[in-house]
Amino acid sequence: MSLRGTREVRDSCQLFRLTGLLDAFSEPTFTKVIGSKIEEGPKNIILDLSHIDFVDSSGLGALVRLAKLAKPEPESKGSFQIVTNARVTQTVKLVRLEKFLSLQVSVDAALENIPAD
């Protein structure tokens, strides 16, 4: 199974709901597609990875690159949050990126954390 997803644009954010595997095979397309959408805007990004079955080091690298693209400076107006499941959370915590990647327990929690314009 490869990576599949949908994109929903709301007032001030883009919500991507993904399923499948975020690995070396899917990472190049994932990075290209999400990266282009980050540049299009809106700048607040929520990745719903709660239905992801597996994330490897390539996938983690892609998440870090996309987070840096979404919020290149601490004072930038964009935000980047990831809704996770237990498997994704465990993988992210192994490399101590949970704060940098702004892990959230649900899409609703992520929506509540979007900064006001």
Coordinates of C-alpha atoms in Angstrom, one line a residue:
M1 CA 0.0 0.0 0.0
S2 CA 1.3 3.4 -0.9
L3 CA 0.5 6.8 0.5
R4 CA -2.9 8.3 -0.3
G5 CA -4.6 11.5 0.9
T6 CA -7.0 14.4 0.5
R7 CA -6.6 18.1 0.9
E8 CA -9.2 20.4 2.4
V9 CA -8.7 24.2 2.4
R10 CA -10.4 26.1 5.2
D11 CA -10.4 29.8 6.0
S12 CA -6.9 30.0 7.4
C13 CA -5.5 26.5 7.0
Q14 CA -4.9 23.5 4.8
L15 CA -5.8 20.1 6.2
F16 CA -4.2 17.0 4.6
R17 CA -5.6 13.6 5.6
L18 CA -3.2 10.8 4.8
T19 CA -3.4 7.0 4.9
G20 CA -0.8 4.3 4.1
L21 CA 2.9 4.3 4.4
L22 CA 5.2 7.4 4.7
D23 CA 8.4 5.7 3.6
A24 CA 11.3 6.0 1.2
F25 CA 9.0 5.0 -1.7
S26 CA 6.3 7.6 -1.0
E27 CA 8.5 10.4 0.4
P28 CA 9.6 12.1 -2.8
T29 CA 6.0 12.6 -4.1
F30 CA 4.7 13.5 -0.6
T31 CA 7.4 16.2 -0.2
K32 CA 6.8 17.6 -3.7
V33 CA 3.0 17.7 -3.4
I34 CA 2.7 19.0 0.2
G35 CA 5.6 21.5 -0.4
S36 CA 3.9 23.0 -3.4
K37 CA 0.6 23.4 -1.4
I38 CA 2.4 25.0 1.5
E39 CA 3.8 27.6 -0.9
E40 CA 0.3 28.2 -2.4
G41 CA -1.2 28.9 1.0
P42 CA -2.9 29.3 3.4
K43 CA 0.2 29.0 5.5
N44 CA -1.3 27.1 8.5
I45 CA -0.8 23.3 7.8
I46 CA -2.4 20.4 9.5
L47 CA -1.2 16.9 8.5
D48 CA -3.6 14.2 9.8
L49 CA -1.4 11.2 10.1
S50 CA -3.8 9.3 12.4
H51 CA -4.4 6.7 9.7
I52 CA -0.7 6.2 8.7
D53 CA 0.5 2.6 9.2
F54 CA 4.2 3.3 9.1
V55 CA 6.7 6.1 9.1
D56 CA 10.4 5.5 8.4
S57 CA 13.5 7.8 8.5
S58 CA 12.7 9.2 5.1
G59 CA 9.2 10.1 6.2
L60 CA 10.5 11.8 9.3
G61 CA 13.0 13.7 7.2
A62 CA 10.2 14.9 4.9
L63 CA 8.1 16.0 7.9
V64 CA 11.1 18.1 9.3
R65 CA 11.7 19.7 5.8
L66 CA 8.0 20.6 5.4
A67 CA 7.8 22.0 8.9
K68 CA 10.8 24.3 8.1
L69 CA 9.1 25.3 4.9
A70 CA 5.8 26.1 6.6
K71 CA 7.4 28.2 9.3
P72 CA 10.8 29.3 8.1
E73 CA 11.2 31.8 11.0
P74 CA 9.9 31.6 14.5
E75 CA 7.9 34.8 14.0
S76 CA 6.4 33.7 10.7
K77 CA 2.6 33.6 10.4
G78 CA 2.4 30.0 9.4
S79 CA 1.9 26.9 11.6
F80 CA 2.6 23.3 11.1
Q81 CA 0.9 20.6 13.2
I82 CA 0.7 16.8 12.9
V83 CA -2.2 14.7 14.2
T84 CA -0.8 11.4 15.1
N85 CA -1.7 7.9 16.2
A86 CA 0.3 5.8 18.7
R87 CA 2.6 4.3 16.1
V88 CA 3.5 7.7 14.6
T89 CA 3.9 9.3 18.0
Q90 CA 6.3 6.6 19.1
T91 CA 8.4 7.0 16.0
V92 CA 8.6 10.8 16.3
K93 CA 9.4 10.6 20.1
L94 CA 12.3 8.2 19.4
V95 CA 14.1 11.0 17.6
R96 CA 12.8 13.7 20.0
L97 CA 10.9 15.7 17.5
E98 CA 7.5 15.8 19.1
K99 CA 7.7 19.5 20.1
F100 CA 9.3 20.6 16.8
L101 CA 6.6 18.8 14.8
S102 CA 3.8 20.1 17.1
L103 CA 2.1 16.7 17.6
Q104 CA -1.7 16.9 18.3
V105 CA -4.1 14.2 19.5
S106 CA -6.9 15.2 17.1
V107 CA -7.8 17.4 14.1
D108 CA -10.1 19.5 16.5
A109 CA -7.1 20.1 18.8
A110 CA -5.0 21.2 15.9
L111 CA -7.7 23.5 14.6
E112 CA -7.9 25.1 18.1
N113 CA -4.1 25.8 18.0
I114 CA -4.1 27.7 14.7
P115 CA -2.7 31.2 15.5
A116 CA -5.0 34.2 15.0
D117 CA -4.2 36.4 12.1

